[in-house]
Tab-separated table of C-alpha atoms in Angstrom:
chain	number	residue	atom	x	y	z
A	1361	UNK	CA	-13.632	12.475	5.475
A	1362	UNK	CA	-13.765	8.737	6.158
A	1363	UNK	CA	-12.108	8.167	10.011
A	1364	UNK	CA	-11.265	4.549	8.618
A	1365	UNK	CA	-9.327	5.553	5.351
A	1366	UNK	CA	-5.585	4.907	5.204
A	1367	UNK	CA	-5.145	8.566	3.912
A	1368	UNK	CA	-7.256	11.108	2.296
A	1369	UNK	CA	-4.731	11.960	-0.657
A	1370	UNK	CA	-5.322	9.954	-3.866
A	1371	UNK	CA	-2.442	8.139	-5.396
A	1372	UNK	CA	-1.850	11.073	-7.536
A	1373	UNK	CA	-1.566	12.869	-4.970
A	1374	UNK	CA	0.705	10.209	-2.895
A	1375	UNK	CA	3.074	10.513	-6.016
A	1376	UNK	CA	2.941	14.499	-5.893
A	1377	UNK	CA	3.799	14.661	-2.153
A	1378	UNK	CA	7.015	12.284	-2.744
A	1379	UNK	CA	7.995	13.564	-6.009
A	1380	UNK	CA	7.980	16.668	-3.820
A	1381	UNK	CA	9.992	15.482	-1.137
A	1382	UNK	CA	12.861	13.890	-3.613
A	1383	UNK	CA	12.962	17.441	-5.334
A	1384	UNK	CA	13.392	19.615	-2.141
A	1385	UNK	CA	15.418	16.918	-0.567
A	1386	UNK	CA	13.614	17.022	2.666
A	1387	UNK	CA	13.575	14.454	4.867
A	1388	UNK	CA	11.376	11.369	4.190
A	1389	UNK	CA	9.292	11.051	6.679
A	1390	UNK	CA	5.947	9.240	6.974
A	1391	UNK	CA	2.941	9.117	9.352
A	1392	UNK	CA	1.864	5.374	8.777
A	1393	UNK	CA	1.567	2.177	10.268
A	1394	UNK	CA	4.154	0.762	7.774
A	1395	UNK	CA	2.743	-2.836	8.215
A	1396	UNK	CA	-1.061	-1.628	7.324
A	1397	UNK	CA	0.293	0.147	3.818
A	1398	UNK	CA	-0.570	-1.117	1.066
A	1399	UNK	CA	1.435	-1.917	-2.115
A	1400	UNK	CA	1.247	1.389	-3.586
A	1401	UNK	CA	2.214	2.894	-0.870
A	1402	UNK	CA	5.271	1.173	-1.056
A	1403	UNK	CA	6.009	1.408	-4.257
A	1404	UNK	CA	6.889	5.094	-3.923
A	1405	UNK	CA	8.844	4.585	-0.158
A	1406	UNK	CA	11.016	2.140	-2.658
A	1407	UNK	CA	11.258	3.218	-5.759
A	1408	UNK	CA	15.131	3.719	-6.513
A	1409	UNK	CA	15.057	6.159	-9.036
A	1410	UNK	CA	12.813	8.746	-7.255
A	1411	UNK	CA	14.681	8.119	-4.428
A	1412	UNK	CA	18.343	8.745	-6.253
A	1413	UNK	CA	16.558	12.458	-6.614
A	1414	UNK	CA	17.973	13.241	-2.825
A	1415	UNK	CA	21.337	12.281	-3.101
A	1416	UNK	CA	22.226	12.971	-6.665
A	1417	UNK	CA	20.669	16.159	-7.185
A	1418	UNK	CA	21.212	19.810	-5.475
A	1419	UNK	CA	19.258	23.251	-5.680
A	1420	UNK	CA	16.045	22.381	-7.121
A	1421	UNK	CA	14.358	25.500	-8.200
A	1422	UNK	CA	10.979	26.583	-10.182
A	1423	UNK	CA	10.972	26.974	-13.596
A	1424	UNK	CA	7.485	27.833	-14.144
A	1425	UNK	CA	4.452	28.296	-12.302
A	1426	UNK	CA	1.093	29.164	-13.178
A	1427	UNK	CA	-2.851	28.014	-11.992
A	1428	UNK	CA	-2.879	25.100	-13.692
A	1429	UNK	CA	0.819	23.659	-13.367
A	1430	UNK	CA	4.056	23.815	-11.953
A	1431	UNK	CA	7.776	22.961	-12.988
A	1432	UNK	CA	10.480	22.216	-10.714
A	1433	UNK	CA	14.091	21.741	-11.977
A	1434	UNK	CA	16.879	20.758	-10.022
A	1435	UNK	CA	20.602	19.792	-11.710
A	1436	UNK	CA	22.264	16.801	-11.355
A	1437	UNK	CA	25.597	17.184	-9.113
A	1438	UNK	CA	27.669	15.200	-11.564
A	1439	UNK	CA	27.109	17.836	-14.008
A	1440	UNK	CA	25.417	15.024	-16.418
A	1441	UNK	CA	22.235	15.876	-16.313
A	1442	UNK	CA	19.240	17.640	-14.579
A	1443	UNK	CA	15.771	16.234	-12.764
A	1444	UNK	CA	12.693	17.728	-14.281
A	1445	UNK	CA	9.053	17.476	-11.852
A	1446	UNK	CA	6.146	18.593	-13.500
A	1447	UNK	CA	3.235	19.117	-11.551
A	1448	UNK	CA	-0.897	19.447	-12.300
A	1449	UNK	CA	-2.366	21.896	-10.173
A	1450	UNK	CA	-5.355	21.537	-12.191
A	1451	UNK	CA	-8.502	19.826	-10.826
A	1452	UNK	CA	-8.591	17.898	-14.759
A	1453	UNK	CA	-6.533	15.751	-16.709
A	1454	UNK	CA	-4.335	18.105	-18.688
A	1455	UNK	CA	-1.220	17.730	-20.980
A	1456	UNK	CA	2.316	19.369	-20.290
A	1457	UNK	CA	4.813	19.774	-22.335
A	1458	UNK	CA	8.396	21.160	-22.142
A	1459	UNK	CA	10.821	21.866	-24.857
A	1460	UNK	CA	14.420	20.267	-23.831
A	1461	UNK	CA	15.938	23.315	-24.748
A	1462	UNK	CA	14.082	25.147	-21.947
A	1463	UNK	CA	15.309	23.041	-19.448
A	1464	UNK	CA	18.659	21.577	-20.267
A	1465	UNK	CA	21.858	22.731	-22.982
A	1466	UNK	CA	21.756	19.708	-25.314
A	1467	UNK	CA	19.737	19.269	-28.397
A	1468	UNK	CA	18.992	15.949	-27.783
A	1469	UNK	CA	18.970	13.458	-24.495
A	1470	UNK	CA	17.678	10.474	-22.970
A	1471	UNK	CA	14.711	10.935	-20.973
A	1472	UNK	CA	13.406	8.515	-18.136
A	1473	UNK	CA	10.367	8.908	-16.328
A	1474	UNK	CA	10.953	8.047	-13.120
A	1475	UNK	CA	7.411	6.865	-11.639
A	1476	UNK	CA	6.835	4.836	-14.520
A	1477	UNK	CA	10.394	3.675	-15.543
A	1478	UNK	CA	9.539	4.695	-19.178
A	1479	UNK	CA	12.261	5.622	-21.607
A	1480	UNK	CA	12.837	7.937	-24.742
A	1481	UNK	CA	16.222	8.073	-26.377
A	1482	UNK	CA	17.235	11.259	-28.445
A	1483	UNK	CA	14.195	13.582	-27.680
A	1484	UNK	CA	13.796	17.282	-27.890
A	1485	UNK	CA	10.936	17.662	-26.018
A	1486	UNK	CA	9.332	16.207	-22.479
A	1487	UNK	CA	5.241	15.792	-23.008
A	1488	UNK	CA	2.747	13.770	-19.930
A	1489	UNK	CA	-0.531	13.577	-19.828
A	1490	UNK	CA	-1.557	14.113	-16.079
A	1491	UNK	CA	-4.461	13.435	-13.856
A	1492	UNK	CA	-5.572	15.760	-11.318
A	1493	UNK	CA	-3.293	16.356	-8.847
A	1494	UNK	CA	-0.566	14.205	-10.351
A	1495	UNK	CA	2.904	14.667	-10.506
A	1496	UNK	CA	5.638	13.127	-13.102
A	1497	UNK	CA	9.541	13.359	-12.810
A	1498	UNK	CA	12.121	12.696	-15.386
A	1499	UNK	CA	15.786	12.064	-15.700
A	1500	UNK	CA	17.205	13.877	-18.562
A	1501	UNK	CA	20.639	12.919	-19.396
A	1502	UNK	CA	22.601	14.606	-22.141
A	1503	UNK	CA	23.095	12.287	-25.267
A	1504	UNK	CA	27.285	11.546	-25.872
């Protein structure tokens, strides 16, 4: 433990404790000297999509948990669509993968992830490659 750190969490795990937050819709709150953060820091404090998690989503729940990984799902409250968080529990780099049909009623839709603004149009399944301790969150909107 080094006195003189900023924080003892990685960035993975910076982006698992706000991807966190934005899926339980708890209160934001952070225990920094805002002026001393640096700019990762605040690029998850201001990134807009994450942050649309807490007002246009409601009732996240688990979809699956095991040792290794975690899946959080909570529906949009427009009905359009649903937020997916998938988590690595895992002390290595692992791949997860989720079948759309497991997680929303539409065989195809566009898929943003949310931390790194990337975008898939007609897809049928969700797949990330995660670090340690990482988190990813996606946007999956039913194709029209």
């Amino acid at each position: 433990y080094d006195v003189n750190a900023r924080t003892c969490f990685t960035q993975e795990e910076q982006r698992t404790m706000m991807t966190l937050w934005c899926m339980m819709s708890s209160p934001l709150m952070i225990g920094a000297h805002l002026p001393n953060s640096d700019e990762f820091t605040f690029s998850l404090l201001q990134n807009g999509d994450v942050l649309e998690i807490l007002t246009k989503g409601f009732c996240a729940h688990p979809l699956k948990r095991d040792a290794e990984e975690a899946l959080w799902l909570k529906p949009m409250t427009d009905g359009r669509g649903v937020y997916l968080a998938a988590f690595n529990l895992s002390d290595e780099k692992r791949e997860i993968s989720v079948s759309l049909p497991e997680v929303y009623p539409a065989e195809t839709a566009t898929v943003r992830e949310l931390w790194t603004g990337k975008e898939n149009q007609a897809i049928t399944k969700v797949t990330e490659y995660l670090n340690p301790h990482d988190a990813a969150v996606w946007r999956i909107l039913a194709r029209v």
